[in-house]
mmCIF file of C-alpha atoms in Angstrom:
data_model
loop_
_atom_site.group_PDB
_atom_site.id
_atom_site.type_symbol
_atom_site.label_atom_id
_atom_site.label_comp_id
_atom_site.label_asym_id
_atom_site.label_seq_id
_atom_site.Cartn_x
_atom_site.Cartn_y
_atom_site.Cartn_z
ATOM 1 C CA MET Y 1 100.273 301.212 133.525
ATOM 2 C CA THR Y 2 101.721 304.244 135.315
ATOM 3 C CA ALA Y 3 105.420 303.912 136.110
ATOM 4 C CA PRO Y 4 105.959 303.134 139.787
ATOM 5 C CA THR Y 5 107.729 305.372 142.283
ATOM 6 C CA PRO Y 6 111.254 303.953 142.744
ATOM 7 C CA GLY Y 7 112.430 302.669 146.105
ATOM 8 C CA GLN Y 8 115.339 304.040 148.138
ATOM 9 C CA THR Y 9 117.351 302.586 150.996
ATOM 10 C CA VAL Y 10 115.813 302.642 154.467
ATOM 11 C CA GLY Y 11 119.115 304.273 155.518
ATOM 12 C CA PRO Y 12 120.860 304.038 158.888
ATOM 13 C CA PHE Y 13 118.465 306.092 161.003
ATOM 14 C CA PHE Y 14 115.153 304.210 161.007
ATOM 15 C CA GLY Y 15 115.638 302.972 164.573
ATOM 16 C CA PHE Y 16 113.602 305.744 166.194
ATOM 17 C CA ALA Y 17 110.812 305.497 163.629
ATOM 18 C CA LEU Y 18 109.989 302.059 162.269
ATOM 19 C CA PRO Y 19 110.347 299.801 165.351
ATOM 20 C CA TYR Y 20 107.597 300.053 167.975
ATOM 21 C CA ASP Y 21 106.608 298.302 171.194
ATOM 22 C CA GLY Y 22 105.512 294.761 170.442
ATOM 23 C CA ASP Y 23 106.528 294.938 166.788
ATOM 24 C CA HIS Y 24 108.099 291.472 166.657
ATOM 25 C CA GLN Y 25 105.639 289.752 169.005
ATOM 26 C CA LEU Y 26 102.644 288.833 166.873
ATOM 27 C CA VAL Y 27 101.523 286.769 169.869
ATOM 28 C CA PRO Y 28 102.731 286.796 173.495
ATOM 29 C CA PRO Y 29 105.648 284.392 174.010
ATOM 30 C CA THR Y 30 103.769 282.800 176.909
ATOM 31 C CA ARG Y 31 101.028 281.524 174.624
ATOM 32 C CA PRO Y 32 101.269 277.705 174.439
ATOM 33 C CA ASP Y 33 101.233 277.576 170.640
ATOM 34 C CA ALA Y 34 103.695 280.464 170.213
ATOM 35 C CA ILE Y 35 106.703 279.700 168.024
ATOM 36 C CA ARG Y 36 109.865 281.604 167.321
ATOM 37 C CA LEU Y 37 111.122 282.524 163.831
ATOM 38 C CA HIS Y 38 114.658 283.785 164.151
ATOM 39 C CA GLY Y 39 117.938 284.095 162.329
ATOM 40 C CA ARG Y 40 120.658 286.397 161.189
ATOM 41 C CA VAL Y 41 121.019 288.866 158.335
ATOM 42 C CA LEU Y 42 124.498 288.615 156.782
ATOM 43 C CA ASP Y 43 126.370 290.560 154.106
ATOM 44 C CA GLY Y 44 128.574 289.350 151.254
ATOM 45 C CA ALA Y 45 131.561 288.942 153.591
ATOM 46 C CA GLY Y 46 129.507 286.846 156.004
ATOM 47 C CA ASP Y 47 129.443 289.700 158.505
ATOM 48 C CA PRO Y 48 126.261 290.460 160.453
ATOM 49 C CA VAL Y 49 124.073 293.333 159.273
ATOM 50 C CA PRO Y 50 123.140 295.197 162.456
ATOM 51 C CA ASP Y 51 121.040 297.817 160.669
ATOM 52 C CA ALA Y 52 118.444 295.736 158.818
ATOM 53 C CA ILE Y 53 114.726 295.586 159.510
ATOM 54 C CA LEU Y 54 112.291 292.898 158.381
ATOM 55 C CA ASP Y 55 108.558 292.936 157.772
ATOM 56 C CA LEU Y 56 106.789 289.611 158.350
ATOM 57 C CA TRP Y 57 103.416 288.717 156.793
ATOM 58 C CA GLN Y 58 101.773 285.337 157.157
ATOM 59 C CA ALA Y 59 98.613 283.262 157.227
ATOM 60 C CA ALA Y 60 97.029 282.106 160.475
ATOM 61 C CA PRO Y 61 97.379 278.443 161.577
ATOM 62 C CA ASP Y 62 94.035 277.626 159.880
ATOM 63 C CA GLY Y 63 95.362 279.030 156.570
ATOM 64 C CA THR Y 64 93.237 282.163 156.518
ATOM 65 C CA VAL Y 65 94.885 285.502 155.728
ATOM 66 C CA PRO Y 66 94.231 287.851 158.668
ATOM 67 C CA GLN Y 67 92.426 291.042 157.689
ATOM 68 C CA VAL Y 68 92.137 292.718 161.079
ATOM 69 C CA GLU Y 69 93.675 295.902 162.426
ATOM 70 C CA GLY Y 70 95.756 296.102 165.581
ATOM 71 C CA SER Y 71 99.310 295.326 164.428
ATOM 72 C CA LEU Y 72 100.645 298.624 165.845
ATOM 73 C CA HIS Y 73 98.764 298.326 169.152
ATOM 74 C CA ARG Y 74 98.519 294.637 169.913
ATOM 75 C CA ASP Y 75 95.851 293.476 172.343
ATOM 76 C CA GLY Y 76 97.526 290.125 173.024
ATOM 77 C CA TYR Y 77 94.630 288.110 171.608
ATOM 78 C CA THR Y 78 94.058 289.212 168.003
ATOM 79 C CA PHE Y 79 96.337 287.600 165.440
ATOM 80 C CA THR Y 80 96.978 290.209 162.726
ATOM 81 C CA GLY Y 81 99.555 288.215 160.730
ATOM 82 C CA TRP Y 82 101.958 291.128 160.408
ATOM 83 C CA GLY Y 83 105.028 292.131 162.386
ATOM 84 C CA ARG Y 84 108.358 293.866 162.168
ATOM 85 C CA ALA Y 85 111.801 293.165 163.628
ATOM 86 C CA ALA Y 86 115.025 295.155 163.452
ATOM 87 C CA THR Y 87 118.292 293.227 163.721
ATOM 88 C CA ASP Y 88 120.420 293.664 166.826
ATOM 89 C CA ARG Y 89 124.152 294.424 167.058
ATOM 90 C CA THR Y 90 124.937 290.838 166.071
ATOM 91 C CA GLY Y 91 122.633 290.875 163.038
ATOM 92 C CA ARG Y 92 120.012 288.720 164.752
ATOM 93 C CA TYR Y 93 116.246 289.099 164.472
ATOM 94 C CA GLN Y 94 113.390 287.194 166.013
ATOM 95 C CA PHE Y 95 109.619 287.028 165.795
ATOM 96 C CA THR Y 96 107.216 285.376 168.214
ATOM 97 C CA THR Y 97 104.304 284.162 166.151
ATOM 98 C CA LEU Y 98 102.084 281.227 165.184
ATOM 99 C CA ARG Y 99 102.707 278.457 162.682
ATOM 100 C CA PRO Y 100 101.279 279.483 159.289
ATOM 101 C CA GLY Y 101 98.851 276.966 157.824
ATOM 102 C CA GLY Y 102 96.910 276.177 154.684
ATOM 103 C CA ALA Y 103 98.002 276.873 151.122
ATOM 104 C CA ALA Y 104 100.782 279.274 152.146
ATOM 105 C CA PRO Y 105 102.927 277.333 154.642
ATOM 106 C CA TYR Y 106 105.538 280.061 154.686
ATOM 107 C CA PHE Y 107 106.405 283.412 156.179
ATOM 108 C CA ALA Y 108 106.488 286.238 153.592
ATOM 109 C CA ILE Y 109 109.381 288.571 154.403
ATOM 110 C CA ALA Y 110 110.375 292.010 153.128
ATOM 111 C CA VAL Y 111 114.002 292.972 153.853
ATOM 112 C CA PHE Y 112 115.274 296.533 154.340
ATOM 113 C CA ALA Y 113 118.776 297.651 155.375
ATOM 114 C CA ARG Y 114 121.270 300.451 155.222
ATOM 115 C CA GLY Y 115 123.265 299.792 152.052
ATOM 116 C CA LEU Y 116 120.367 297.943 150.456
ATOM 117 C CA LEU Y 117 119.018 300.356 147.857
ATOM 118 C CA ASP Y 118 115.569 298.788 147.491
ATOM 119 C CA ARG Y 119 113.547 296.276 149.488
ATOM 120 C CA LEU Y 120 113.876 292.570 148.833
ATOM 121 C CA PHE Y 121 111.161 289.919 149.099
ATOM 122 C CA THR Y 122 111.658 286.339 150.161
ATOM 123 C CA ARG Y 123 109.756 283.494 151.826
ATOM 124 C CA ALA Y 124 110.732 281.300 154.766
ATOM 125 C CA TYR Y 125 108.937 277.998 154.186
ATOM 126 C CA LEU Y 126 108.091 275.501 156.864
ATOM 127 C CA PRO Y 127 110.426 272.479 156.579
ATOM 128 C CA GLY Y 128 109.339 270.213 153.715
ATOM 129 C CA ALA Y 129 106.809 272.709 152.357
ATOM 130 C CA ALA Y 130 108.788 274.467 149.620
ATOM 131 C CA PRO Y 131 108.473 273.614 145.928
ATOM 132 C CA ALA Y 132 111.597 272.002 144.474
ATOM 133 C CA ALA Y 133 112.960 275.229 142.963
ATOM 134 C CA LEU Y 134 112.742 277.029 146.312
ATOM 135 C CA ARG Y 135 113.988 274.277 148.616
ATOM 136 C CA SER Y 136 116.804 276.535 149.839
ATOM 137 C CA LEU Y 137 114.129 278.759 151.398
ATOM 138 C CA GLU Y 138 113.031 276.144 153.921
ATOM 139 C CA ALA Y 139 113.519 277.198 157.518
ATOM 140 C CA VAL Y 140 115.251 274.825 159.937
ATOM 141 C CA ALA Y 141 113.159 273.465 162.784
ATOM 142 C CA ASP Y 142 114.503 273.860 166.320
ATOM 143 C CA ASP Y 143 113.029 273.276 169.765
ATOM 144 C CA ARG Y 144 110.857 276.387 169.863
ATOM 145 C CA GLY Y 145 110.297 277.181 166.196
ATOM 146 C CA PHE Y 146 112.317 277.809 163.095
ATOM 147 C CA GLY Y 147 115.644 279.322 162.112
ATOM 148 C CA PHE Y 148 116.073 281.245 158.876
ATOM 149 C CA ASP Y 149 119.189 283.220 157.945
ATOM 150 C CA ILE Y 150 119.137 285.859 155.215
ATOM 151 C CA ARG Y 151 122.339 286.238 153.184
ATOM 152 C CA LEU Y 152 122.254 289.370 151.060
ATOM 153 C CA GLN Y 153 125.181 288.265 148.897
ATOM 154 C CA GLY Y 154 127.668 285.443 148.387
ATOM 155 C CA GLU Y 155 127.769 281.750 147.634
ATOM 156 C CA ASP Y 156 124.809 280.923 149.856
ATOM 157 C CA GLU Y 157 122.935 284.047 148.822
ATOM 158 C CA THR Y 158 119.266 283.868 149.779
ATOM 159 C CA VAL Y 159 116.864 283.443 146.873
ATOM 160 C CA PHE Y 160 114.979 286.707 146.600
ATOM 161 C CA LEU Y 161 111.663 286.867 144.795
ATOM 162 C CA SER Y 162 110.127 289.092 142.166
ATOM 163 C CA PHE Y 163 106.371 289.325 141.759
ATOM 164 C CA ALA Y 164 106.622 291.682 138.773
ATOM 165 C CA ARG Y 165 103.676 291.468 136.415
ATOM 166 C CA ASP Y 166 105.561 291.322 133.133
ATOM 167 C CA MET P 1 136.756 298.363 147.264
ATOM 168 C CA THR P 2 137.321 298.523 150.993
ATOM 169 C CA SER P 3 135.976 300.860 153.588
ATOM 170 C CA SER P 4 139.287 302.729 153.646
ATOM 171 C CA ASP P 5 138.786 303.483 149.933
ATOM 172 C CA ALA P 6 135.388 304.829 150.869
ATOM 173 C CA ALA P 7 136.871 307.037 153.542
ATOM 174 C CA THR P 8 139.416 308.543 151.172
ATOM 175 C CA ALA P 9 137.261 308.866 148.037
ATOM 176 C CA THR P 10 136.636 312.436 146.998
ATOM 177 C CA GLN P 11 133.419 313.908 145.692
ATOM 178 C CA ALA P 12 135.162 314.297 142.327
ATOM 179 C CA GLY P 13 135.965 310.599 142.308
ATOM 180 C CA ILE P 14 132.408 309.595 143.285
ATOM 181 C CA SER P 15 130.980 312.011 140.721
ATOM 182 C CA ALA P 16 133.184 310.452 138.022
ATOM 183 C CA GLU P 17 131.866 306.993 138.941
ATOM 184 C CA ILE P 18 128.291 308.298 138.821
ATOM 185 C CA ALA P 19 128.944 309.903 135.421
ATOM 186 C CA ALA P 20 130.458 306.719 133.984
ATOM 187 C CA ILE P 21 127.409 304.669 135.012
ATOM 188 C CA ALA P 22 125.067 307.340 133.638
ATOM 189 C CA HIS P 23 126.954 307.355 130.328
ATOM 190 C CA GLU P 24 126.704 303.594 130.081
ATOM 191 C CA TYR P 25 122.981 303.742 130.906
ATOM 192 C CA ASP P 26 122.270 306.427 128.299
ATOM 193 C CA GLY P 27 124.162 304.441 125.670
ATOM 194 C CA ALA P 28 122.287 301.218 126.392
ATOM 195 C CA GLY P 29 118.944 302.768 125.428
ATOM 196 C CA VAL P 30 116.922 300.534 127.758
ATOM 197 C CA VAL P 31 114.667 302.328 130.242
ATOM 198 C CA GLU P 32 115.100 301.229 133.875
ATOM 199 C CA THR P 33 112.335 302.283 136.226
ATOM 200 C CA ALA P 34 113.696 300.693 139.389
ATOM 201 C CA THR P 35 116.578 301.647 141.654
ATOM 202 C CA ARG P 36 119.741 299.640 141.047
ATOM 203 C CA LEU P 37 120.721 297.377 143.911
ATOM 204 C CA ASP P 38 124.311 297.144 142.650
ATOM 205 C CA TYR P 39 125.581 300.726 142.652
ATOM 206 C CA PRO P 40 129.218 300.939 143.833
ATOM 207 C CA PRO P 41 129.330 304.752 144.283
ATOM 208 C CA TYR P 42 127.091 304.060 147.311
ATOM 209 C CA ARG P 43 129.832 302.206 149.144
ATOM 210 C CA SER P 44 127.593 300.472 151.685
ATOM 211 C CA SER P 45 125.776 298.703 148.845
ATOM 212 C CA ILE P 46 128.887 296.841 147.692
ATOM 213 C CA LEU P 47 128.505 293.909 150.103
ATOM 214 C CA ARG P 48 124.759 294.291 150.553
ATOM 215 C CA HIS P 49 123.284 293.658 147.115
ATOM 216 C CA PRO P 50 122.268 290.249 145.755
ATOM 217 C CA THR P 51 124.329 289.143 142.765
ATOM 218 C CA LYS P 52 121.737 286.734 141.384
ATOM 219 C CA ALA P 53 118.587 287.824 139.554
ATOM 220 C CA ALA P 54 115.414 287.662 141.607
ATOM 221 C CA PHE P 55 113.393 284.452 141.204
ATOM 222 C CA GLN P 56 110.196 285.265 139.304
ATOM 223 C CA LEU P 57 107.052 283.742 140.690
ATOM 224 C CA ASP P 58 103.346 284.324 141.002
ATOM 225 C CA PRO P 59 102.184 285.622 144.361
ATOM 226 C CA GLU P 60 99.911 283.420 146.468
ATOM 227 C CA GLU P 61 96.717 284.690 148.056
ATOM 228 C CA LEU P 62 98.767 285.771 151.087
ATOM 229 C CA GLU P 63 100.908 288.132 149.025
ATOM 230 C CA LEU P 64 97.846 289.422 147.172
ATOM 231 C CA CYS P 65 96.634 290.799 150.508
ATOM 232 C CA SER P 66 98.113 293.441 152.785
ATOM 233 C CA PRO P 67 97.969 293.783 156.529
ATOM 234 C CA VAL P 68 95.049 295.927 157.652
ATOM 235 C CA PHE P 69 95.644 299.056 159.717
ATOM 236 C CA GLY P 70 92.906 301.134 161.245
ATOM 237 C CA GLN P 71 91.850 303.562 163.929
ATOM 238 C CA ARG P 72 93.107 301.196 166.610
ATOM 239 C CA ASP P 73 96.578 301.560 165.142
ATOM 240 C CA ILE P 74 96.853 305.273 164.414
ATOM 241 C CA ASP P 75 95.964 308.437 166.287
ATOM 242 C CA PRO P 76 95.163 311.166 163.723
ATOM 243 C CA LEU P 77 97.495 313.506 165.661
ATOM 244 C CA GLU P 78 100.451 311.358 164.608
ATOM 245 C CA ALA P 79 100.257 313.036 161.178
ATOM 246 C CA ASP P 80 101.443 316.331 162.706
ATOM 247 C CA LEU P 81 105.152 316.122 163.574
ATOM 248 C CA THR P 82 105.137 319.668 164.986
ATOM 249 C CA ILE P 83 102.901 318.923 168.007
ATOM 250 C CA GLN P 84 104.673 315.990 169.605
ATOM 251 C CA HIS P 85 106.391 318.047 172.303
ATOM 252 C CA ARG P 86 105.611 320.972 174.557
ATOM 253 C CA GLY P 87 107.050 323.632 172.271
ATOM 254 C CA GLU P 88 107.199 324.423 168.592
ATOM 255 C CA PRO P 89 110.059 322.871 166.640
ATOM 256 C CA ILE P 90 112.549 325.152 164.943
ATOM 257 C CA GLY P 91 112.541 325.363 161.164
ATOM 258 C CA GLU P 92 110.386 325.965 158.134
ATOM 259 C CA ARG P 93 106.892 324.572 158.782
ATOM 260 C CA MET P 94 105.559 322.620 155.809
ATOM 261 C CA THR P 95 102.843 320.250 154.764
ATOM 262 C CA VAL P 96 103.268 317.374 152.369
ATOM 263 C CA SER P 97 100.302 315.647 150.847
ATOM 264 C CA GLY P 98 99.537 313.494 147.874
ATOM 265 C CA ARG P 99 97.746 310.443 146.598
ATOM 266 C CA VAL P 100 98.880 306.847 146.834
ATOM 267 C CA THR P 101 97.694 304.831 143.839
ATOM 268 C CA ASP P 102 98.646 301.517 142.332
ATOM 269 C CA GLY P 103 100.051 301.186 138.828
ATOM 270 C CA ASP P 104 96.556 300.856 137.426
ATOM 271 C CA GLY P 105 95.453 304.167 138.918
ATOM 272 C CA ARG P 106 93.382 302.738 141.750
ATOM 273 C CA PRO P 107 93.620 304.670 145.024
ATOM 274 C CA VAL P 108 95.233 302.825 147.938
ATOM 275 C CA ARG P 109 92.591 303.477 150.604
ATOM 276 C CA HIS P 110 92.924 303.430 154.392
ATOM 277 C CA GLN P 111 96.487 302.169 154.293
ATOM 278 C CA LEU P 112 99.462 302.976 156.519
ATOM 279 C CA VAL P 113 102.021 305.655 155.593
ATOM 280 C CA GLU P 114 105.040 306.174 157.891
ATOM 281 C CA ILE P 115 107.590 308.979 157.565
ATOM 282 C CA TRP P 116 110.799 309.847 159.364
ATOM 283 C CA GLN P 117 113.351 312.589 158.870
ATOM 284 C CA ALA P 118 116.150 314.791 160.190
ATOM 285 C CA ASN P 119 115.357 318.079 161.902
ATOM 286 C CA ALA P 120 115.843 321.520 160.339
ATOM 287 C CA GLY P 121 119.559 321.369 161.131
ATOM 288 C CA GLY P 122 120.023 318.004 159.436
ATOM 289 C CA ARG P 123 120.215 315.970 162.657
ATOM 290 C CA TYR P 124 118.361 312.725 163.333
ATOM 291 C CA VAL P 125 117.081 311.687 166.752
ATOM 292 C CA HIS P 126 119.215 308.568 166.595
ATOM 293 C CA GLN P 127 122.099 307.689 168.872
ATOM 294 C CA ARG P 128 124.310 306.730 165.934
ATOM 295 C CA ASP P 129 123.892 310.093 164.195
ATOM 296 C CA GLN P 130 127.175 311.859 164.992
ATOM 297 C CA HIS P 131 126.507 315.017 162.956
ATOM 298 C CA PRO P 132 127.386 317.923 165.268
ATOM 299 C CA ALA P 133 124.209 319.846 164.493
ATOM 300 C CA PRO P 134 121.845 320.607 167.361
ATOM 301 C CA LEU P 135 119.052 318.297 168.394
ATOM 302 C CA ASP P 136 115.698 320.040 168.689
ATOM 303 C CA PRO P 137 113.959 319.133 171.958
ATOM 304 C CA ASN P 138 110.636 319.858 170.260
ATOM 305 C CA PHE P 139 111.130 317.633 167.244
ATOM 306 C CA THR P 140 111.362 313.861 166.973
ATOM 307 C CA GLY P 141 110.828 313.539 163.231
ATOM 308 C CA MET P 142 108.537 310.512 163.010
ATOM 309 C CA GLY P 143 104.913 310.484 161.858
ATOM 310 C CA ARG P 144 102.214 308.103 160.681
ATOM 311 C CA CYS P 145 98.848 308.378 159.009
ATOM 312 C CA LEU P 146 96.284 306.364 157.109
ATOM 313 C CA THR P 147 95.340 307.332 153.575
ATOM 314 C CA ASP P 148 91.736 308.469 153.235
ATOM 315 C CA GLY P 149 89.025 307.033 150.993
ATOM 316 C CA ASP P 150 90.654 308.685 147.991
ATOM 317 C CA GLY P 151 94.170 307.401 148.757
ATOM 318 C CA THR P 152 95.285 310.824 150.010
ATOM 319 C CA TYR P 153 97.799 311.249 152.844
ATOM 320 C CA ARG P 154 98.788 314.484 154.569
ATOM 321 C CA PHE P 155 101.522 315.386 157.059
ATOM 322 C CA THR P 156 102.523 318.619 158.786
ATOM 323 C CA THR P 157 106.208 318.819 159.626
ATOM 324 C CA ILE P 158 109.400 320.886 159.456
ATOM 325 C CA LYS P 159 111.526 320.982 156.334
ATOM 326 C CA PRO P 160 114.556 318.758 157.023
ATOM 327 C CA GLY P 161 118.114 319.968 156.497
ATOM 328 C CA ALA P 162 120.780 318.341 154.358
ATOM 329 C CA TYR P 163 123.241 316.275 156.375
ATOM 330 C CA PRO P 164 126.786 314.980 156.027
ATOM 331 C CA TRP P 165 127.567 311.259 155.864
ATOM 332 C CA ARG P 166 130.667 309.153 155.495
ATOM 333 C CA ASN P 167 130.280 307.579 152.073
ATOM 334 C CA HIS P 168 133.224 309.686 150.919
ATOM 335 C CA HIS P 169 135.023 312.853 151.936
ATOM 336 C CA ASN P 170 132.632 315.823 152.197
ATOM 337 C CA ALA P 171 129.587 313.748 151.288
ATOM 338 C CA TRP P 172 126.199 315.414 151.908
ATOM 339 C CA ARG P 173 122.740 313.975 151.398
ATOM 340 C CA PRO P 174 120.088 316.174 149.778
ATOM 341 C CA ALA P 175 117.261 317.024 152.177
ATOM 342 C CA HIS P 176 114.672 314.255 152.192
ATOM 343 C CA LEU P 177 111.785 312.620 153.997
ATOM 344 C CA HIS P 178 111.823 308.839 154.367
ATOM 345 C CA PHE P 179 108.500 307.205 153.415
ATOM 346 C CA SER P 180 107.285 303.686 154.169
ATOM 347 C CA LEU P 181 104.171 302.573 152.278
ATOM 348 C CA PHE P 182 101.837 299.615 152.060
ATOM 349 C CA GLY P 183 99.622 298.838 149.094
ATOM 350 C CA THR P 184 96.598 296.631 148.775
ATOM 351 C CA GLU P 185 99.014 293.729 148.258
ATOM 352 C CA PHE P 186 102.163 292.748 150.133
ATOM 353 C CA THR P 187 103.944 292.728 146.740
ATOM 354 C CA GLN P 188 103.533 296.529 146.636
ATOM 355 C CA ARG P 189 105.475 297.224 149.833
ATOM 356 C CA LEU P 190 107.684 300.287 149.306
ATOM 357 C CA VAL P 191 110.261 302.226 151.306
ATOM 358 C CA THR P 192 111.616 305.296 149.580
ATOM 359 C CA GLN P 193 112.653 308.934 150.038
ATOM 360 C CA MET P 194 110.993 312.170 148.966
ATOM 361 C CA TYR P 195 113.221 315.048 147.875
ATOM 362 C CA PHE P 196 112.697 318.787 147.414
ATOM 363 C CA PRO P 197 112.691 320.541 144.040
ATOM 364 C CA GLY P 198 115.926 322.018 142.714
ATOM 365 C CA ASP P 199 118.280 320.603 145.352
ATOM 366 C CA PRO P 200 121.891 321.367 144.307
ATOM 367 C CA LEU P 201 123.051 318.104 145.928
ATOM 368 C CA PHE P 202 121.086 315.817 143.568
ATOM 369 C CA ALA P 203 123.929 315.331 141.083
ATOM 370 C CA LEU P 204 126.410 314.536 143.855
ATOM 371 C CA ASP P 205 124.353 311.979 145.768
ATOM 372 C CA PRO P 206 125.003 308.294 144.999
ATOM 373 C CA ILE P 207 121.762 307.168 146.670
ATOM 374 C CA PHE P 208 119.556 309.406 144.508
ATOM 375 C CA GLN P 209 121.677 308.639 141.418
ATOM 376 C CA ALA P 210 121.295 304.875 141.988
ATOM 377 C CA ILE P 211 118.103 305.463 140.017
ATOM 378 C CA THR P 212 119.809 305.727 136.639
ATOM 379 C CA ASP P 213 116.786 307.033 134.738
ATOM 380 C CA ARG P 214 116.133 310.748 134.968
ATOM 381 C CA ASP P 215 112.349 310.475 134.699
ATOM 382 C CA ALA P 216 112.357 307.819 137.394
ATOM 383 C CA ARG P 217 114.496 310.040 139.665
ATOM 384 C CA ASP P 218 112.102 312.929 139.081
ATOM 385 C CA ARG P 219 109.300 310.790 140.508
ATOM 386 C CA LEU P 220 110.954 311.150 143.924
ATOM 387 C CA VAL P 221 110.938 314.957 143.822
ATOM 388 C CA ALA P 222 107.965 316.760 145.379
ATOM 389 C CA THR P 223 106.333 319.797 143.779
ATOM 390 C CA TYR P 224 105.907 323.100 145.550
ATOM 391 C CA ASP P 225 102.161 323.857 145.465
ATOM 392 C CA HIS P 226 101.074 327.333 146.491
ATOM 393 C CA ASP P 227 97.461 326.143 146.776
ATOM 394 C CA GLU P 228 98.676 323.871 149.590
ATOM 395 C CA THR P 229 100.482 326.746 151.304
ATOM 396 C CA ARG P 230 98.578 328.163 154.248
ATOM 397 C CA PRO P 231 98.799 331.944 154.839
ATOM 398 C CA GLU P 232 101.202 332.929 157.596
ATOM 399 C CA TRP P 233 101.507 329.275 158.610
ATOM 400 C CA SER P 234 103.160 326.686 156.338
ATOM 401 C CA LEU P 235 104.546 325.979 152.859
ATOM 402 C CA GLY P 236 102.817 323.259 150.844
ATOM 403 C CA TYR P 237 104.406 320.424 148.910
ATOM 404 C CA ARG P 238 102.666 317.757 146.889
ATOM 405 C CA TRP P 239 104.033 314.317 146.221
ATOM 406 C CA ASP P 240 102.017 311.533 144.626
ATOM 407 C CA ILE P 241 103.189 307.946 145.011
ATOM 408 C CA VAL P 242 102.549 305.129 142.548
ATOM 409 C CA LEU P 243 102.971 301.589 143.831
ATOM 410 C CA SER P 244 103.495 298.673 141.490
ATOM 411 C CA GLY P 245 100.542 297.321 139.524
ATOM 412 C CA SER P 246 98.092 294.991 141.177
ATOM 413 C CA ARG P 247 98.675 291.301 140.556
ATOM 414 C CA ARG P 248 95.035 290.525 141.211
ATOM 415 C CA THR P 249 92.802 289.970 138.197
ATOM 416 C CA PRO P 250 90.815 293.218 137.979
ATOM 417 C CA LEU P 251 87.082 292.907 138.535
ATOM 418 C CA GLU P 252 84.739 294.583 136.097
ATOM 419 C CA GLY P 253 84.362 298.252 136.931
ATOM 420 C CA ASP P 254 87.311 298.124 139.303
ATOM 421 C CA VAL P 255 89.487 300.637 137.480
ATOM 422 C CA GLU P 256 88.707 304.250 138.219
#
């Protein structure tokens, strides 16, 4: 196997490049079955991380994995399963999306931030859907969707995942 | 270490920290191919790296797929960062091209590549960039393209300048392009930086040096390629990108 190209931090100045109109709205918020996935990104001191950006990837409500283009120019009807959200000044992010179904009842998340030298992977499971070892990755249901905080470091550090082959 | 330590650290002090970690790495004799998350010379990483080892697990079908991007998403003109405004940007016009493959050598076809960068003076179009170098009204510094059927990407842009940052006193980043890449699987998602050959700032930069292995660092450095240089127009750089190996069971005849 050829050695992979190493990662590097996304840095502080991605704000004019990676976010785009409609990035965090996988579906319009007015859609009746729209839900919100939201939370905060926090550092090892518990302080908000205002310069993080998350990629979201998920199955559709029927459990299928979307394989359609249109994530960068959403038409308001096609569910592409992928979105992106930068955190705001208070470290908060939010996505408007649909409830993932089927064999993968979770949101796959890639985390990038200034100060974070390489991307991190995690999953935000629907409540009750995580295997025992990953129970801490269950999101918390609220009136319009689910809350899921990401703690980069500390006692309640989020469980990050490795899919390495060896 | 606190932020006030960071503000008062000298380059000599940061370089000594970098050298101590490099010495320890060389002595350990174990090859690391990835970037360290815990690398104190990069002060902003101190409170932003996980302290626990990542949880190993097998990807599900979801993570064995990637989002699909296509012609609806990308205008081919987005690959030319020099034509986004009315006039020509200032600086050294360049192209960068290369192939995106996975660890098994398979091309990553028709997949999204995003880049962003500072202008020729080392200034980003970002309100938080306080570097007193001029903005260029004809340069934004953001581009996108899709790889072709062979996994090849190509951008036309302006060579970015080095820029100062506040990791320590008199800290300067080597010139670089930021790259964001998708593979055929979500597990291959990569954000990284491409550097230019022979940059005198390499040894001083704690972000570049957070890759402790020299060969691994070299994989982030583009190659000047005169065959890619266009007469009286632009200088050509090549930079190939290898994503992690596929987790999917290869089908017969899949490897090229």
